[in-house]
PDB file of C-alpha atoms in Angstrom:
ATOM      1  CA  MET I  19     -17.539  -0.722   0.929  1.00 60.00           C
ATOM      2  CA  GLY I  20     -18.966   2.791   0.601  1.00 70.00           C
ATOM      3  CA  VAL I  21     -18.087   5.683   2.885  1.00 90.00           C
ATOM      4  CA  LEU I  22     -15.312   5.002   5.381  1.00 94.00           C
ATOM      5  CA  PRO I  23     -15.010   7.615   8.153  1.00 95.00           C
ATOM      6  CA  VAL I  24     -11.415   8.502   9.000  1.00 96.00           C
ATOM      7  CA  PRO I  25     -10.781   8.451  12.783  1.00 95.00           C
ATOM      8  CA  ALA I  26     -10.580  11.944  14.255  1.00 95.00           C
ATOM      9  CA  GLU I  27      -7.035  11.447  15.595  1.00 96.00           C
ATOM     10  CA  VAL I  28      -5.601  10.746  12.113  1.00 97.00           C
ATOM     11  CA  ARG I  29      -3.239  13.491  10.970  1.00 97.00           C
ATOM     12  CA  ALA I  30      -1.343  11.700   8.198  1.00 98.00           C
ATOM     13  CA  ILE I  31      -2.259   9.294   5.408  1.00 98.00           C
ATOM     14  CA  LEU I  32       0.404   6.778   4.381  1.00 98.00           C
ATOM     15  CA  LEU I  33       0.015   5.273   0.910  1.00 98.00           C
ATOM     16  CA  ASP I  34       1.300   2.113  -0.696  1.00 98.00           C
ATOM     17  CA  ILE I  35       1.851   2.412  -4.473  1.00 97.00           C
ATOM     18  CA  GLU I  36       1.401  -0.884  -6.330  1.00 95.00           C
ATOM     19  CA  GLY I  37      -2.277  -1.864  -6.213  1.00 97.00           C
ATOM     20  CA  THR I  38      -3.163   1.280  -4.224  1.00 98.00           C
ATOM     21  CA  THR I  39      -2.274   4.459  -6.136  1.00 98.00           C
ATOM     22  CA  THR I  40      -1.129   2.620  -9.242  1.00 97.00           C
ATOM     23  CA  PRO I  41      -2.375  -0.444 -11.145  1.00 97.00           C
ATOM     24  CA  ILE I  42      -0.414  -3.608 -10.443  1.00 95.00           C
ATOM     25  CA  ALA I  43      -0.452  -4.146 -14.216  1.00 95.00           C
ATOM     26  CA  PHE I  44       1.698  -1.020 -14.711  1.00 95.00           C
ATOM     27  CA  VAL I  45       4.432  -2.436 -12.497  1.00 89.00           C
ATOM     28  CA  GLN I  46       4.176  -5.998 -13.801  1.00 90.00           C
ATOM     29  CA  GLU I  47       3.535  -5.290 -17.486  1.00 94.00           C
ATOM     30  CA  THR I  48       5.446  -2.033 -18.053  1.00 95.00           C
ATOM     31  CA  LEU I  49       8.134  -1.314 -15.442  1.00 93.00           C
ATOM     32  CA  PHE I  50       9.560  -4.793 -14.879  1.00 93.00           C
ATOM     33  CA  PRO I  51       9.486  -5.919 -18.531  1.00 96.00           C
ATOM     34  CA  TYR I  52      11.288  -2.676 -19.444  1.00 96.00           C
ATOM     35  CA  ILE I  53      14.180  -3.720 -17.189  1.00 97.00           C
ATOM     36  CA  LYS I  54      14.330  -7.264 -18.555  1.00 97.00           C
ATOM     37  CA  ASP I  55      14.164  -6.131 -22.183  1.00 97.00           C
ATOM     38  CA  ASN I  56      16.656  -3.253 -21.911  1.00 97.00           C
ATOM     39  CA  VAL I  57      19.213  -4.114 -19.207  1.00 98.00           C
ATOM     40  CA  LYS I  58      21.839  -5.387 -21.652  1.00 97.00           C
ATOM     41  CA  GLU I  59      21.553  -2.358 -23.924  1.00 97.00           C
ATOM     42  CA  TYR I  60      21.648  -0.043 -20.874  1.00 97.00           C
ATOM     43  CA  LEU I  61      24.810  -1.653 -19.506  1.00 97.00           C
ATOM     44  CA  HIS I  62      26.572  -1.368 -22.873  1.00 96.00           C
ATOM     45  CA  ALA I  63      25.598   2.312 -23.163  1.00 96.00           C
ATOM     46  CA  HIS I  64      26.610   3.307 -19.621  1.00 96.00           C
ATOM     47  CA  TRP I  65      29.321   0.797 -18.666  1.00 95.00           C
ATOM     48  CA  GLU I  66      32.138   3.332 -18.405  1.00 94.00           C
ATOM     49  CA  GLU I  67      30.132   5.706 -16.190  1.00 97.00           C
ATOM     50  CA  GLU I  68      30.863   5.835 -12.471  1.00 97.00           C
ATOM     51  CA  GLU I  69      27.200   5.363 -11.518  1.00 97.00           C
ATOM     52  CA  CYS I  70      26.881   2.220 -13.622  1.00 97.00           C
ATOM     53  CA  GLN I  71      30.091   0.801 -12.155  1.00 97.00           C
ATOM     54  CA  ARG I  72      28.743   1.427  -8.628  1.00 97.00           C
ATOM     55  CA  ASP I  73      25.547  -0.395  -9.588  1.00 97.00           C
ATOM     56  CA  VAL I  74      27.507  -3.354 -10.954  1.00 97.00           C
ATOM     57  CA  GLY I  75      29.697  -3.383  -7.859  1.00 97.00           C
ATOM     58  CA  LEU I  76      26.635  -3.635  -5.615  1.00 97.00           C
ATOM     59  CA  LEU I  77      25.194  -6.422  -7.765  1.00 98.00           C
ATOM     60  CA  ARG I  78      28.508  -8.279  -7.635  1.00 97.00           C
ATOM     61  CA  LYS I  79      28.583  -7.983  -3.829  1.00 97.00           C
ATOM     62  CA  GLN I  80      24.980  -9.233  -3.656  1.00 97.00           C
ATOM     63  CA  ALA I  81      25.871 -12.141  -5.944  1.00 97.00           C
ATOM     64  CA  GLN I  82      28.647 -13.158  -3.529  1.00 97.00           C
ATOM     65  CA  GLU I  83      26.169 -13.119  -0.642  1.00 97.00           C
ATOM     66  CA  ASP I  84      23.752 -15.189  -2.740  1.00 97.00           C
ATOM     67  CA  SER I  85      26.354 -17.767  -3.789  1.00 95.00           C
ATOM     68  CA  SER I  86      24.799 -20.554  -1.721  1.00 95.00           C
ATOM     69  CA  LEU I  87      21.313 -20.044  -3.172  1.00 95.00           C
ATOM     70  CA  ASP I  88      19.923 -22.387  -5.802  1.00 94.00           C
ATOM     71  CA  GLY I  89      20.400 -20.933  -9.289  1.00 94.00           C
ATOM     72  CA  ALA I  90      22.460 -17.954  -8.101  1.00 95.00           C
ATOM     73  CA  VAL I  91      24.400 -16.201 -10.880  1.00 96.00           C
ATOM     74  CA  PRO I  92      27.960 -15.032 -10.035  1.00 96.00           C
ATOM     75  CA  ILE I  93      29.350 -11.843 -11.584  1.00 96.00           C
ATOM     76  CA  PRO I  94      33.085 -12.143 -12.371  1.00 94.00           C
ATOM     77  CA  LEU I  95      35.526  -9.260 -12.000  1.00 91.00           C
ATOM     78  CA  GLU I  96      36.906  -7.635 -15.136  1.00 84.00           C
ATOM     79  CA  SER I  97      40.586  -8.124 -15.779  1.00 76.00           C
ATOM     80  CA  GLY I  98      40.640  -5.722 -18.717  1.00 71.00           C
ATOM     81  CA  SER I  99      41.464  -8.294 -21.367  1.00 71.00           C
ATOM     82  CA  GLY I 100      39.295  -7.193 -24.235  1.00 84.00           C
ATOM     83  CA  GLU I 101      35.802  -7.030 -25.688  1.00 89.00           C
ATOM     84  CA  GLU I 102      35.080 -10.727 -25.337  1.00 89.00           C
ATOM     85  CA  GLU I 103      35.636 -10.651 -21.597  1.00 91.00           C
ATOM     86  CA  LEU I 104      33.624  -7.435 -21.223  1.00 93.00           C
ATOM     87  CA  GLU I 105      30.729  -9.117 -23.022  1.00 95.00           C
ATOM     88  CA  ARG I 106      31.002 -12.109 -20.671  1.00 95.00           C
ATOM     89  CA  VAL I 107      30.828  -9.863 -17.582  1.00 96.00           C
ATOM     90  CA  ILE I 108      27.904  -7.852 -18.939  1.00 97.00           C
ATOM     91  CA  GLN I 109      26.033 -11.048 -19.768  1.00 97.00           C
ATOM     92  CA  ALA I 110      26.633 -12.272 -16.202  1.00 97.00           C
ATOM     93  CA  VAL I 111      25.111  -9.028 -14.856  1.00 98.00           C
ATOM     94  CA  VAL I 112      22.115  -9.450 -17.190  1.00 98.00           C
ATOM     95  CA  ASP I 113      21.640 -13.063 -16.096  1.00 98.00           C
ATOM     96  CA  ASN I 114      21.926 -12.083 -12.432  1.00 98.00           C
ATOM     97  CA  VAL I 115      19.321  -9.325 -12.819  1.00 98.00           C
ATOM     98  CA  HIS I 116      16.948 -11.696 -14.621  1.00 98.00           C
ATOM     99  CA  TRP I 117      17.455 -14.340 -11.910  1.00 98.00           C
ATOM    100  CA  GLN I 118      16.741 -11.893  -9.082  1.00 97.00           C
ATOM    101  CA  MET I 119      13.655 -10.562 -10.857  1.00 96.00           C
ATOM    102  CA  SER I 120      12.361 -14.094 -11.495  1.00 96.00           C
ATOM    103  CA  LEU I 121      12.316 -14.558  -7.708  1.00 95.00           C
ATOM    104  CA  ASP I 122      10.743 -11.100  -7.142  1.00 91.00           C
ATOM    105  CA  ARG I 123      13.685 -10.160  -4.944  1.00 91.00           C
ATOM    106  CA  LYS I 124      13.900  -6.634  -3.569  1.00 83.00           C
ATOM    107  CA  THR I 125      17.617  -6.321  -2.876  1.00 89.00           C
ATOM    108  CA  THR I 126      19.082  -2.832  -2.675  1.00 86.00           C
ATOM    109  CA  ALA I 127      21.485  -3.717  -5.486  1.00 93.00           C
ATOM    110  CA  LEU I 128      18.689  -4.709  -7.859  1.00 94.00           C
ATOM    111  CA  LYS I 129      16.460  -1.768  -6.902  1.00 89.00           C
ATOM    112  CA  GLN I 130      19.300   0.703  -7.436  1.00 90.00           C
ATOM    113  CA  LEU I 131      19.999  -0.442 -10.997  1.00 95.00           C
ATOM    114  CA  GLN I 132      16.279  -0.569 -11.779  1.00 93.00           C
ATOM    115  CA  GLY I 133      15.848   2.962 -10.445  1.00 89.00           C
ATOM    116  CA  HIS I 134      18.610   4.314 -12.673  1.00 93.00           C
ATOM    117  CA  MET I 135      17.192   2.555 -15.722  1.00 95.00           C
ATOM    118  CA  TRP I 136      13.685   3.839 -15.026  1.00 95.00           C
ATOM    119  CA  ARG I 137      15.058   7.370 -14.544  1.00 94.00           C
ATOM    120  CA  ALA I 138      16.370   7.285 -18.109  1.00 93.00           C
ATOM    121  CA  ALA I 139      13.108   5.818 -19.433  1.00 96.00           C
ATOM    122  CA  TYR I 140      10.901   8.382 -17.670  1.00 96.00           C
ATOM    123  CA  ALA I 141      13.122  11.319 -18.655  1.00 93.00           C
ATOM    124  CA  THR I 142      12.949  10.386 -22.356  1.00 92.00           C
ATOM    125  CA  GLY I 143       9.183   9.818 -22.242  1.00 92.00           C
ATOM    126  CA  LEU I 144       9.407   6.075 -22.895  1.00 92.00           C
ATOM    127  CA  VAL I 145       7.514   5.439 -19.643  1.00 95.00           C
ATOM    128  CA  LYS I 146       4.865   7.428 -17.755  1.00 96.00           C
ATOM    129  CA  GLY I 147       3.728   6.497 -14.242  1.00 97.00           C
ATOM    130  CA  GLU I 148       0.118   5.334 -14.188  1.00 97.00           C
ATOM    131  CA  ILE I 149      -2.135   6.687 -11.442  1.00 97.00           C
ATOM    132  CA  PHE I 150      -5.744   5.695 -10.707  1.00 97.00           C
ATOM    133  CA  GLU I 151      -8.013   8.612 -11.653  1.00 96.00           C
ATOM    134  CA  ASP I 152      -9.434   9.054  -8.133  1.00 97.00           C
ATOM    135  CA  VAL I 153      -5.998   9.499  -6.525  1.00 98.00           C
ATOM    136  CA  VAL I 154      -5.013  13.083  -7.327  1.00 98.00           C
ATOM    137  CA  PRO I 155      -8.392  14.747  -6.623  1.00 98.00           C
ATOM    138  CA  ALA I 156      -8.680  12.845  -3.326  1.00 97.00           C
ATOM    139  CA  ILE I 157      -5.180  13.759  -2.156  1.00 98.00           C
ATOM    140  CA  ARG I 158      -5.814  17.420  -2.974  1.00 97.00           C
ATOM    141  CA  LYS I 159      -8.917  17.318  -0.747  1.00 96.00           C
ATOM    142  CA  TRP I 160      -7.024  15.600   2.060  1.00 97.00           C
ATOM    143  CA  ARG I 161      -4.325  18.253   1.947  1.00 97.00           C
ATOM    144  CA  GLU I 162      -6.906  21.044   1.935  1.00 96.00           C
ATOM    145  CA  ALA I 163      -8.335  19.431   5.084  1.00 94.00           C
ATOM    146  CA  GLY I 164      -4.910  19.667   6.724  1.00 95.00           C
ATOM    147  CA  MET I 165      -3.756  16.086   6.223  1.00 97.00           C
ATOM    148  CA  LYS I 166      -0.135  15.191   5.564  1.00 98.00           C
ATOM    149  CA  VAL I 167       0.318  12.562   2.839  1.00 98.00           C
ATOM    150  CA  TYR I 168       3.267  10.163   2.627  1.00 98.00           C
ATOM    151  CA  ILE I 169       4.318   7.253   0.419  1.00 98.00           C
ATOM    152  CA  TYR I 170       5.632   3.911   1.744  1.00 98.00           C
ATOM    153  CA  SER I 171       6.625   1.440  -0.950  1.00 95.00           C
ATOM    154  CA  SER I 172       9.073  -1.411  -1.406  1.00 88.00           C
ATOM    155  CA  GLY I 173      10.280   0.434  -4.503  1.00 84.00           C
ATOM    156  CA  SER I 174      13.162   2.821  -3.828  1.00 84.00           C
ATOM    157  CA  ILE I 175      12.435   6.454  -2.988  1.00 90.00           C
ATOM    158  CA  GLU I 176      14.050   7.416  -6.297  1.00 88.00           C
ATOM    159  CA  ALA I 177      11.717   5.060  -8.182  1.00 88.00           C
ATOM    160  CA  GLN I 178       8.724   6.486  -6.281  1.00 94.00           C
ATOM    161  CA  LYS I 179       9.662  10.055  -7.191  1.00 95.00           C
ATOM    162  CA  LEU I 180      10.106   9.109 -10.840  1.00 94.00           C
ATOM    163  CA  LEU I 181       6.672   7.487 -10.986  1.00 96.00           C
ATOM    164  CA  PHE I 182       4.933  10.526  -9.507  1.00 98.00           C
ATOM    165  CA  GLY I 183       7.209  13.086 -11.154  1.00 97.00           C
ATOM    166  CA  TYR I 184       6.594  11.702 -14.655  1.00 97.00           C
ATOM    167  CA  SER I 185       3.017  10.474 -14.226  1.00 97.00           C
ATOM    168  CA  THR I 186       0.007  10.362 -16.502  1.00 94.00           C
ATOM    169  CA  GLU I 187      -1.260  13.253 -14.316  1.00 94.00           C
ATOM    170  CA  GLY I 188       1.948  15.258 -14.807  1.00 95.00           C
ATOM    171  CA  ASP I 189       4.418  16.062 -12.018  1.00 97.00           C
ATOM    172  CA  ILE I 190       2.437  15.501  -8.801  1.00 98.00           C
ATOM    173  CA  LEU I 191       5.335  15.275  -6.360  1.00 98.00           C
ATOM    174  CA  GLU I 192       4.157  18.387  -4.539  1.00 98.00           C
ATOM    175  CA  LEU I 193       1.185  16.364  -3.236  1.00 98.00           C
ATOM    176  CA  PHE I 194       3.436  14.325  -0.940  1.00 98.00           C
ATOM    177  CA  ASP I 195       5.070  15.386   2.302  1.00 98.00           C
ATOM    178  CA  GLY I 196       7.644  12.595   2.245  1.00 98.00           C
ATOM    179  CA  HIS I 197       8.623   9.153   0.984  1.00 98.00           C
ATOM    180  CA  PHE I 198       9.652   5.936   2.719  1.00 97.00           C
ATOM    181  CA  ASP I 199      11.053   2.712   1.288  1.00 93.00           C
ATOM    182  CA  THR I 200      12.273  -0.504   2.879  1.00 89.00           C
ATOM    183  CA  LYS I 201      15.376   1.249   4.238  1.00 90.00           C
ATOM    184  CA  ILE I 202      13.058   2.238   7.118  1.00 96.00           C
ATOM    185  CA  GLY I 203      12.168  -1.466   7.461  1.00 95.00           C
ATOM    186  CA  PRO I 204      10.123  -4.208   5.747  1.00 93.00           C
ATOM    187  CA  LYS I 205       6.457  -3.412   5.159  1.00 96.00           C
ATOM    188  CA  VAL I 206       5.385  -6.630   6.899  1.00 97.00           C
ATOM    189  CA  GLU I 207       7.092  -5.707  10.206  1.00 97.00           C
ATOM    190  CA  SER I 208       5.269  -3.564  12.753  1.00 98.00           C
ATOM    191  CA  GLU I 209       8.453  -1.799  13.854  1.00 98.00           C
ATOM    192  CA  SER I 210       8.645  -0.122  10.432  1.00 98.00           C
ATOM    193  CA  TYR I 211       5.440   1.780  11.131  1.00 98.00           C
ATOM    194  CA  ARG I 212       6.734   2.911  14.518  1.00 98.00           C
ATOM    195  CA  ARG I 213       9.862   4.249  12.795  1.00 98.00           C
ATOM    196  CA  ILE I 214       7.760   6.068  10.204  1.00 98.00           C
ATOM    197  CA  ALA I 215       5.628   7.658  12.935  1.00 98.00           C
ATOM    198  CA  ALA I 216       8.769   8.788  14.755  1.00 98.00           C
ATOM    199  CA  SER I 217      10.174  10.211  11.521  1.00 98.00           C
ATOM    200  CA  ILE I 218       6.949  12.086  10.799  1.00 97.00           C
ATOM    201  CA  GLY I 219       6.793  13.293  14.400  1.00 97.00           C
ATOM    202  CA  CYS I 220       3.470  11.801  15.447  1.00 98.00           C
ATOM    203  CA  ALA I 221       2.008   8.782  17.216  1.00 98.00           C
ATOM    204  CA  THR I 222       1.267   5.629  15.218  1.00 98.00           C
ATOM    205  CA  ASN I 223      -2.467   6.086  15.825  1.00 98.00           C
ATOM    206  CA  ASN I 224      -2.259   9.474  14.062  1.00 98.00           C
ATOM    207  CA  ILE I 225      -1.591   7.594  10.806  1.00 98.00           C
ATOM    208  CA  LEU I 226      -3.973   5.875   8.385  1.00 98.00           C
ATOM    209  CA  PHE I 227      -2.190   3.370   6.132  1.00 98.00           C
ATOM    210  CA  LEU I 228      -3.771   2.369   2.805  1.00 98.00           C
ATOM    211  CA  THR I 229      -2.507  -0.838   1.203  1.00 98.00           C
ATOM    212  CA  ASP I 230      -3.759  -3.743  -0.907  1.00 98.00           C
ATOM    213  CA  VAL I 231      -1.734  -6.326   1.069  1.00 97.00           C
ATOM    214  CA  PRO I 232      -3.326  -7.783   4.221  1.00 98.00           C
ATOM    215  CA  ARG I 233       0.068  -8.797   5.694  1.00 97.00           C
ATOM    216  CA  GLU I 234       1.162  -5.161   5.526  1.00 98.00           C
ATOM    217  CA  ALA I 235      -2.142  -4.030   7.014  1.00 98.00           C
ATOM    218  CA  SER I 236      -1.696  -6.517   9.855  1.00 98.00           C
ATOM    219  CA  ALA I 237       1.833  -5.299  10.607  1.00 98.00           C
ATOM    220  CA  ALA I 238       0.679  -1.671  10.653  1.00 98.00           C
ATOM    221  CA  GLU I 239      -2.247  -2.551  12.891  1.00 98.00           C
ATOM    222  CA  GLU I 240       0.093  -4.284  15.348  1.00 98.00           C
ATOM    223  CA  ALA I 241       1.855  -0.932  15.682  1.00 98.00           C
ATOM    224  CA  ASP I 242      -1.504   0.746  16.486  1.00 98.00           C
ATOM    225  CA  THR I 243      -1.711   2.364  13.046  1.00 98.00           C
ATOM    226  CA  HIS I 244      -5.156   2.703  11.453  1.00 98.00           C
ATOM    227  CA  VAL I 245      -5.486   0.706   8.229  1.00 98.00           C
ATOM    228  CA  ALA I 246      -7.784   0.223   5.266  1.00 98.00           C
ATOM    229  CA  VAL I 247      -7.310  -2.374   2.536  1.00 98.00           C
ATOM    230  CA  VAL I 248      -7.692  -1.096  -1.026  1.00 98.00           C
ATOM    231  CA  ILE I 249      -9.564  -3.172  -3.600  1.00 97.00           C
ATOM    232  CA  ARG I 250      -8.435  -2.347  -7.145  1.00 97.00           C
ATOM    233  CA  PRO I 251      -8.726  -4.116 -10.518  1.00 95.00           C
ATOM    234  CA  GLY I 252      -5.986  -6.728 -10.811  1.00 95.00           C
ATOM    235  CA  ASN I 253      -5.247  -6.925  -7.082  1.00 96.00           C
ATOM    236  CA  ALA I 254      -5.006 -10.296  -5.357  1.00 95.00           C
ATOM    237  CA  GLY I 255      -8.296 -11.492  -3.925  1.00 94.00           C
ATOM    238  CA  LEU I 256      -9.010 -11.415  -0.206  1.00 96.00           C
ATOM    239  CA  THR I 257     -10.234 -14.284   1.935  1.00 96.00           C
ATOM    240  CA  ASP I 258     -13.694 -14.057   3.481  1.00 97.00           C
ATOM    241  CA  ASP I 259     -12.050 -13.506   6.870  1.00 97.00           C
ATOM    242  CA  GLU I 260      -9.964 -10.622   5.505  1.00 97.00           C
ATOM    243  CA  LYS I 261     -13.019  -9.069   3.858  1.00 96.00           C
ATOM    244  CA  SER I 262     -14.973  -9.166   7.097  1.00 96.00           C
ATOM    245  CA  TYR I 263     -12.071  -8.043   9.323  1.00 97.00           C
ATOM    246  CA  TYR I 264     -10.554  -5.096   7.461  1.00 97.00           C
ATOM    247  CA  SER I 265     -12.070  -1.778   6.451  1.00 97.00           C
ATOM    248  CA  LEU I 266     -12.209  -1.893   2.636  1.00 97.00           C
ATOM    249  CA  ILE I 267     -12.261   0.840   0.002  1.00 97.00           C
ATOM    250  CA  SER I 268     -12.238   0.633  -3.798  1.00 97.00           C
ATOM    251  CA  SER I 269     -11.556   4.347  -4.337  1.00 97.00           C
ATOM    252  CA  PHE I 270      -9.861   7.089  -2.340  1.00 98.00           C
ATOM    253  CA  THR I 271     -13.086   9.096  -2.700  1.00 96.00           C
ATOM    254  CA  GLU I 272     -14.703   6.684  -0.203  1.00 97.00           C
ATOM    255  CA  LEU I 273     -12.636   8.111   2.663  1.00 97.00           C
ATOM    256  CA  PHE I 274     -14.632  10.627   4.691  1.00 94.00           C
ATOM    257  CA  LEU I 275     -12.609  13.146   6.660  1.00 92.00           C
ATOM    258  CA  PRO I 276     -14.548  14.625   9.581  1.00 78.00           C
ATOM    259  CA  SER I 277     -12.353  17.729   9.475  1.00 56.00           C
ATOM    260  CA  SER I 278     -13.472  18.446   5.908  1.00 47.00           C
ATOM    261  CA  THR I 279     -17.090  19.058   6.894  1.00 41.00           C
TER     262      THR I 279
END
């Protein structure tokens, strides 16, 4: 690691979040435990609201699709027969959410509820998005050099905007030109990066993708996207082959943009 020159044809930098802009510990030790610890209270507080009912409806539909999976938790319909039944349904939703999270699933239904819960937590100041200290100054320099900067994360676009809108660095959403989540496609499939390039309006080789996950880097590379693997505290270790194959950085300040000279 050290200085990594950015290829001259790169016009856009695409950033992963967890393990790249943000410590994995923040996601694993703050965001996810918040959901597990507060989902029951949240459902009780918001149950009558239309948004909450849509979230529960999506989770119920997902539970039906998951019915053949080992340990799957069904969510019964309400028949309107009192508090005891309501408590039973809410507990089923809680158990379903905990089950999905235990398997690290990324279903739209789960992500939607999580996003709405995090929105409330960020807005009340209970949670602030953690950002590595090199991130904001580096992105400002990239933008001054004419680079576009985008986010691509498995977390929903709403969750991304909350993290950066209520961050330890303040509201830094203006630093990003756009956001992508897995609605554009899985991060481990090369076609996703082709779709992102088309959406941005450039060729795949005009993009540099920064991620901590070699499988994602490999998929991006298959699409002719430039990649660098980010080494941060708490990230999973790389094999010797991965270390020797990929360009590695431990800080965004290690990227050298020829256009900035």
